[in-house]
Every structure is written in C-alpha cells, then in structure tokens.
GROMACS .gro file of C-alpha atoms in nm:
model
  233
    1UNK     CA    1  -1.757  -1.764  -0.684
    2UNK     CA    2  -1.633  -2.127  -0.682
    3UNK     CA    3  -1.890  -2.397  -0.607
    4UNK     CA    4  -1.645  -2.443  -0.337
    5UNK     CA    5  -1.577  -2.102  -0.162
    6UNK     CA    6  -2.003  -2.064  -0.191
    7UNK     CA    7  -2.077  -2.419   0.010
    8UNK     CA    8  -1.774  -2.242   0.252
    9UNK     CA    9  -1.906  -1.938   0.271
   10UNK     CA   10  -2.284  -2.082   0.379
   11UNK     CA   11  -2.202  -2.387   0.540
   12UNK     CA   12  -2.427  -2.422   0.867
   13UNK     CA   13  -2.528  -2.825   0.859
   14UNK     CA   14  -2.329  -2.978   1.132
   15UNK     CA   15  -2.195  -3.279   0.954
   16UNK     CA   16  -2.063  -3.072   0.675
   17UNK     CA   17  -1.894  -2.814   0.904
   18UNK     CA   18  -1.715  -3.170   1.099
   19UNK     CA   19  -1.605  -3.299   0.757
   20UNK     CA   20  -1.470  -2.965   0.606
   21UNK     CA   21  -1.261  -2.931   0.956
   22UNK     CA   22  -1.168  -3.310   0.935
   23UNK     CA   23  -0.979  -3.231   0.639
   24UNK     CA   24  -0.874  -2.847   0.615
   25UNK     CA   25  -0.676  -2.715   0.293
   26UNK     CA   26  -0.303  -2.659   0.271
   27UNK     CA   27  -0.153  -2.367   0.157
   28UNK     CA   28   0.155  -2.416  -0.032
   29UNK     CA   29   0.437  -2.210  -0.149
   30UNK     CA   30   0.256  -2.109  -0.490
   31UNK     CA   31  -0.048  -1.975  -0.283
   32UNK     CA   32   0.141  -1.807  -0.067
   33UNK     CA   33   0.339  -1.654  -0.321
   34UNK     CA   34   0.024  -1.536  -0.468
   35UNK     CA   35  -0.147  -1.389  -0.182
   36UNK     CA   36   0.201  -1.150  -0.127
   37UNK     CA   37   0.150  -1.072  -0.433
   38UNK     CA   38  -0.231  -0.946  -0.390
   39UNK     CA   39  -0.125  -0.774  -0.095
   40UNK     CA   40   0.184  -0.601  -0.279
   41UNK     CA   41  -0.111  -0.483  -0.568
   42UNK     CA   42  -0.368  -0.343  -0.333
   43UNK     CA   43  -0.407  -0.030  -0.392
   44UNK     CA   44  -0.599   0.232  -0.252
   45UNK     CA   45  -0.782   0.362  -0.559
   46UNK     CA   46  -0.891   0.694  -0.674
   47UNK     CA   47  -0.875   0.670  -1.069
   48UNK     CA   48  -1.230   0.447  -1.169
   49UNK     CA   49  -1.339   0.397  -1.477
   50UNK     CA   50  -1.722   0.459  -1.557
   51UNK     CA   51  -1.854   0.116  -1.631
   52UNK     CA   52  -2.116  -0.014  -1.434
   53UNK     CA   53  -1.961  -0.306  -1.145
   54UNK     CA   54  -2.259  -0.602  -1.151
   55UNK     CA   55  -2.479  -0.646  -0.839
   56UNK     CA   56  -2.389  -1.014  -0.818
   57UNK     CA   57  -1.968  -0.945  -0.804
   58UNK     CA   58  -2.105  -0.672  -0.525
   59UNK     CA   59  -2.276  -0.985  -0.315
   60UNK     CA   60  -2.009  -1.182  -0.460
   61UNK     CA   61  -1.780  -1.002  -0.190
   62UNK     CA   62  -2.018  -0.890   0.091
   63UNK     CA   63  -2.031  -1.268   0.144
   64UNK     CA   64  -1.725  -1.301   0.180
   65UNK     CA   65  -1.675  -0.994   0.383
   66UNK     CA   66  -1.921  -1.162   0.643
   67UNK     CA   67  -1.639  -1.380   0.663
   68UNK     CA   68  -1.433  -1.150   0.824
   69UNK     CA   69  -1.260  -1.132   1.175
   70UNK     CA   70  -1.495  -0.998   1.481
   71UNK     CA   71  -1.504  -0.927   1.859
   72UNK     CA   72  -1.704  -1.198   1.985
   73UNK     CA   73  -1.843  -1.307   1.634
   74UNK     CA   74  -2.043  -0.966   1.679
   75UNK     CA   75  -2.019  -0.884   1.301
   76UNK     CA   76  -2.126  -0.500   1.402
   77UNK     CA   77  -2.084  -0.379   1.034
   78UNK     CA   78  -2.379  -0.200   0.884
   79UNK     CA   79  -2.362  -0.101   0.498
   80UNK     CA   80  -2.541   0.158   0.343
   81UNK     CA   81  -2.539   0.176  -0.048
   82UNK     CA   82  -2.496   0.522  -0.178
   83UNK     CA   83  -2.670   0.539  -0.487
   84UNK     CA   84  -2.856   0.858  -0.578
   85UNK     CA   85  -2.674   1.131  -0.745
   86UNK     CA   86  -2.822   1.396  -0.511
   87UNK     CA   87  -2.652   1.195  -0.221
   88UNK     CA   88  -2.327   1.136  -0.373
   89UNK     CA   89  -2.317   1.512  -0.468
   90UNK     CA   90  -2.392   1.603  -0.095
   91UNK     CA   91  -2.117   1.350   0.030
   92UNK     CA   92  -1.854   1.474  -0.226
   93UNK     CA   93  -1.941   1.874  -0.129
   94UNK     CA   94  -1.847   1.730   0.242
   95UNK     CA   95  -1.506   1.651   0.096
   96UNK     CA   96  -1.460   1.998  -0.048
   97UNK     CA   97  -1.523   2.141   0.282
   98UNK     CA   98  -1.299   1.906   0.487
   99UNK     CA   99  -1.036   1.949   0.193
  100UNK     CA  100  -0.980   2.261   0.225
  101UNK     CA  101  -0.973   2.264   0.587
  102UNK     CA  102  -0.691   1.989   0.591
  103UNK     CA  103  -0.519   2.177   0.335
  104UNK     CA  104  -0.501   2.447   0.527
  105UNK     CA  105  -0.242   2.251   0.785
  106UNK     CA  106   0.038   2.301   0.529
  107UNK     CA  107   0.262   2.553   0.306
  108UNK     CA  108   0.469   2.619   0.026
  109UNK     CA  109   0.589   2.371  -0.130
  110UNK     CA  110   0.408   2.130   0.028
  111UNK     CA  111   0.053   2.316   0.030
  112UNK     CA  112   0.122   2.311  -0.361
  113UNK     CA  113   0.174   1.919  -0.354
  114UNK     CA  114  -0.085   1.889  -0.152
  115UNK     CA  115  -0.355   2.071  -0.394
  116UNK     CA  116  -0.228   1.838  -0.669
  117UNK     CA  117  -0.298   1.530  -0.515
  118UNK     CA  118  -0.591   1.292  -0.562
  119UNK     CA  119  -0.783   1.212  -0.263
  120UNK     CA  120  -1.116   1.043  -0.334
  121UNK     CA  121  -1.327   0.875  -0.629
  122UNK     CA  122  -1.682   1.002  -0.550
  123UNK     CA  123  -1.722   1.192  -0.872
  124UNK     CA  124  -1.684   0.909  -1.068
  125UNK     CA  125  -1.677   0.557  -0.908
  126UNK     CA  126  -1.988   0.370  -0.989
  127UNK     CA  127  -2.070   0.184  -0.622
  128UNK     CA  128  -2.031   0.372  -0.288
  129UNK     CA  129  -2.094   0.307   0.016
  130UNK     CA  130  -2.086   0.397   0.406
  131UNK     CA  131  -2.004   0.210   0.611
  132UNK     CA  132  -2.065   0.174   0.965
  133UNK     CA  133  -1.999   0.018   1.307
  134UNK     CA  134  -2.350  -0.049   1.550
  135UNK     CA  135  -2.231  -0.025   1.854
  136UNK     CA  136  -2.507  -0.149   2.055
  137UNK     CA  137  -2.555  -0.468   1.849
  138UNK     CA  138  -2.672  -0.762   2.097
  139UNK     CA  139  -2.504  -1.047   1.898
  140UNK     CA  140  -2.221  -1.191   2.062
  141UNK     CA  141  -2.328  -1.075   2.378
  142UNK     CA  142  -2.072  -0.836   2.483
  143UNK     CA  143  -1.810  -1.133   2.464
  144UNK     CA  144  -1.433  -0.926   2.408
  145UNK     CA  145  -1.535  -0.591   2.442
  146UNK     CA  146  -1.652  -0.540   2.826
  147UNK     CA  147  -1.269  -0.360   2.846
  148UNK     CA  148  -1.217  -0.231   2.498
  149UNK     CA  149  -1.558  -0.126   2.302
  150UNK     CA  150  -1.372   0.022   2.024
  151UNK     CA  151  -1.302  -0.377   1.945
  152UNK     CA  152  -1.620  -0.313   1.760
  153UNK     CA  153  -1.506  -0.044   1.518
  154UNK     CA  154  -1.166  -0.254   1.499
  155UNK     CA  155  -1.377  -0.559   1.359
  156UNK     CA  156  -1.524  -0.288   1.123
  157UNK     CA  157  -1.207  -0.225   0.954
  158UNK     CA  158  -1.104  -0.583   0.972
  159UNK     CA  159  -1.417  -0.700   0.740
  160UNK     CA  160  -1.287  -0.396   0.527
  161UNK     CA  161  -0.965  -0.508   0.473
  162UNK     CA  162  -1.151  -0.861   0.351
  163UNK     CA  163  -1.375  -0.693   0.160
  164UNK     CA  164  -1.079  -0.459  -0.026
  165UNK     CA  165  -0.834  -0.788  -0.052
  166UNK     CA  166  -1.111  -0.996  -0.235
  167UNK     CA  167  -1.187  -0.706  -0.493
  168UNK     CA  168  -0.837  -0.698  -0.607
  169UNK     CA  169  -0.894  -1.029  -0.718
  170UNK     CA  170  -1.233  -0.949  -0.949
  171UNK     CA  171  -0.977  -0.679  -1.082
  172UNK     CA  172  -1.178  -0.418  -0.906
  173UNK     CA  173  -1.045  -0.127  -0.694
  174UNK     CA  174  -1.169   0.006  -0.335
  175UNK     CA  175  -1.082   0.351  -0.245
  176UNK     CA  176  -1.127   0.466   0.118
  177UNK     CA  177  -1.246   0.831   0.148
  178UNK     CA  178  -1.155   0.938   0.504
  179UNK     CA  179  -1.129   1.342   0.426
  180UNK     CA  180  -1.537   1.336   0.567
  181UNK     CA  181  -1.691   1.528   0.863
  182UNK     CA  182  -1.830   1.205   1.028
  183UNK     CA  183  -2.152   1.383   1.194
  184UNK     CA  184  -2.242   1.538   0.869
  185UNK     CA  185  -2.222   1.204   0.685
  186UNK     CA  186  -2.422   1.006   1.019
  187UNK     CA  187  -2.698   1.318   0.973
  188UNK     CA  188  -2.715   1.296   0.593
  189UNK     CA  189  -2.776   0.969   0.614
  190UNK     CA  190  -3.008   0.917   0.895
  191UNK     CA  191  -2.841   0.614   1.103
  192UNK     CA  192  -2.947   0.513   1.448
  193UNK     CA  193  -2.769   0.767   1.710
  194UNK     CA  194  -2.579   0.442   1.806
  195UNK     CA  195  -2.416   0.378   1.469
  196UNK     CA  196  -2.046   0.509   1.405
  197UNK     CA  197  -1.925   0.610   1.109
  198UNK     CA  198  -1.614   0.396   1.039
  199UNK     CA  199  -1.560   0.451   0.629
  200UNK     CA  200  -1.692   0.596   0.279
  201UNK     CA  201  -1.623   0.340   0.028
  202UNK     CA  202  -1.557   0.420  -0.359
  203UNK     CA  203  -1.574   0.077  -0.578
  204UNK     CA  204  -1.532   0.011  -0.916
  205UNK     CA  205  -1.281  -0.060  -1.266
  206UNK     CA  206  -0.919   0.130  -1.177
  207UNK     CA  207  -0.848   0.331  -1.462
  208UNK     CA  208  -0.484   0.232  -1.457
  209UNK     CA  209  -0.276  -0.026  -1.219
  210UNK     CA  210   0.025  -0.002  -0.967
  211UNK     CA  211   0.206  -0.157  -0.755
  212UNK     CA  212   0.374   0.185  -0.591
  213UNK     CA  213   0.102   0.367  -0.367
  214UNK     CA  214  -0.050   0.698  -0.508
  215UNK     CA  215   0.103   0.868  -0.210
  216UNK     CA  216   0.441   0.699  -0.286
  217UNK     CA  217   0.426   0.776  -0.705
  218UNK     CA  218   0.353   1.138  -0.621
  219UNK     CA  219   0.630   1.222  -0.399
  220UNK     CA  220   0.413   1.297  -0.083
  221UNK     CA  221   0.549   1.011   0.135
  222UNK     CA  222   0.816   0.673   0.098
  223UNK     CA  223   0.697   0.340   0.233
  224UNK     CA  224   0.933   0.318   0.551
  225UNK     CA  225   1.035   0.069   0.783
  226UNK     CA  226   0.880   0.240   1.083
  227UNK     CA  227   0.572   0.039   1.136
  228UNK     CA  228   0.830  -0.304   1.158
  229UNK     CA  229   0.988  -0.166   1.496
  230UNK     CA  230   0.921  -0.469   1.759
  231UNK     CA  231   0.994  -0.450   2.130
  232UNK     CA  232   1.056  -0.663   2.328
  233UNK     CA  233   0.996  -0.647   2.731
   0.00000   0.00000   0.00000
C-alpha cells in the first residue's frame, strides 16, 4: 500500500482530516479509464492456483474494505478466516449437498450444462472466508435502518464489492460461493444467533484471466441489457 492510501486509510487527527478535505484529488480521464477497465476484468473466480496469498496483501485489503459504504457508518461486517482443512472439507461437503439439490431444478440439455459447470474454489483456493452481517451491532446507533434493517446486510455486500475490486488490482481473484445451506454454515461455525450469513469467500492466484464471465464463456447465460431498464414516474 502507498504511503499515501495507508495515512488515508488511518487518518483520525483532526487537522489532517481538514487538510486532506481542503484539497481532495481529481480523477481524470486516464483514471477513469482505468477503473472501467478493473471493473470490465473482475471476475468472479473459481480456477486458483495453489500458492500461498501473504497475510500482509490479506490486511492490505481488509483495510481498505473498512473503507467501504455503510448504513449509518455501522460497519456490521464480521469475518471469519477459514483455515483448517477439516473445516474447509465440511464447508465444501455443504456444497455437494446444495449442488445437487439445485441441480435438480433443471433437465436435458441444460441439467447436462449444468453438471459441467464450475461453481466454487473451496478445494483449492488458499484463503477463505465467511463472512457475515451482526445485526444487532450498537455502532451507529440504529441511524438508516429503523425502516429497512436489511440496510445492514446491504452494507455487507457493499464492503464486498470493495474488498473484490481492490484484489483485482494485487492480481488476485475473489470467488463468491453462494451454493451453501446458510444455517449449516452459521452452526458449523458457531456465530452469535444474531449474526447472518451474507457470503463464503474463496481468495487467491486465478489460474487463468478473462474478461468474459465464466457463466458467459460457457454458454449458460449472455450479459444482457436488462438490468439498464430506467423508469421514470
């Protein structure tokens, strides 16, 4: 991390906080060409190599992940490591199970596409982890969320998105395993009753790059324009 971004990322004094807002940066054309491009390459990854990811590009990122968007600065995210192969092995046999069941939804052709595609990392990426929204966390005092608690699991998957963004740039990959019985995973790993289970991370070295999505290269769904339809009222 720059000497920069780190002053940034744990700036507290008062002066220095007035003096870095006295004069904020400016993005220009090159930087934003660059960040479209970041978004265009991530990539939700499944293929990891096996070498190791150092500890310090892992705090590296969960500092600036803390960074991230939240409901009334509540930062509700709780992380949980998954580092022992007996755990991994009990999280990946959780897969299997809801696999199957989800492949059950389809046939023919598609049930044979389906089988063929690859839907998680577990077996191989070298960090993991849970991740999870505490939904009775007292900081920011209820501020935004009186109407809409879920804002809490939203500002979960915000910091993910900042977390998964800023890896690309290390060259790492982030795969999100969602095909996960969310109970089993909350019992397994023995979080407060109050804690939601929001996402199982894989991390690590892609085996291979692109810019197409997995879903897209393998012929199980297009990118479409659907998601750009804006109404007005």
């Amino acid at each position: 991390m720059s000497t920069t971004l780190t002053k940034l990322v744990a700036m507290t004094d008062p002066a220095e906080i007035a003096a870095a807002n006295a004069n904020p940066p400016v993005f220009d054309e090159a930087f934003r060409d660059k960040f479209a491009e970041l978004i265009a390459w991530r990539r939700d990854v499944r293929r990891f190599k096996t070498d190791p990811v150092a500890p310090e590009l892992i705090e590296q990122l969960l500092d600036l992940a803390q960074l991230a968007p939240s409901v009334g600065n509540s930062q509700p995210w709780r992380w949980i490591s998954i580092d022992t192969a007996e755990i991994r092995a009990r999280i990946r046999a959780n897969f299997l199970r809801c696999n199957e069941v989800a492949a059950s939804a389809y046939q023919g052709e598609r049930a044979a596409l389906y089988a063929k595609l690859k839907l998680e990392g577990i077996d191989v990426a070298p960090r993991q982890f849970a991740l999870f929204c505490d939904r009775t966390t007292a900081q920011g005092l209820g501020v935004g969320r009186q109407t809409m608690p879920e804002a809490l699991d939203y500002s979960v998957v915000a910091m993910i998105e900042t977390f998964w963004l800023a890896a690309r740039t290390l060259g790492l990959g982030v795969g999100w395993v969602s095909i996960l019985d969310p109970q089993a995973i909350s019992t397994e790993l023995e979080v407060p009753a109050d804690w939601k289970f929001i996402a199982y991370l894989c991390v690590g070295w892609p085996v291979e790059h692109h810019v197409d999505p997995e879903l897209v290269r393998h012929h199980w769904q297009d990118r479409t324009a659907a998601g750009r339809i804006v109404l007005s009222r």
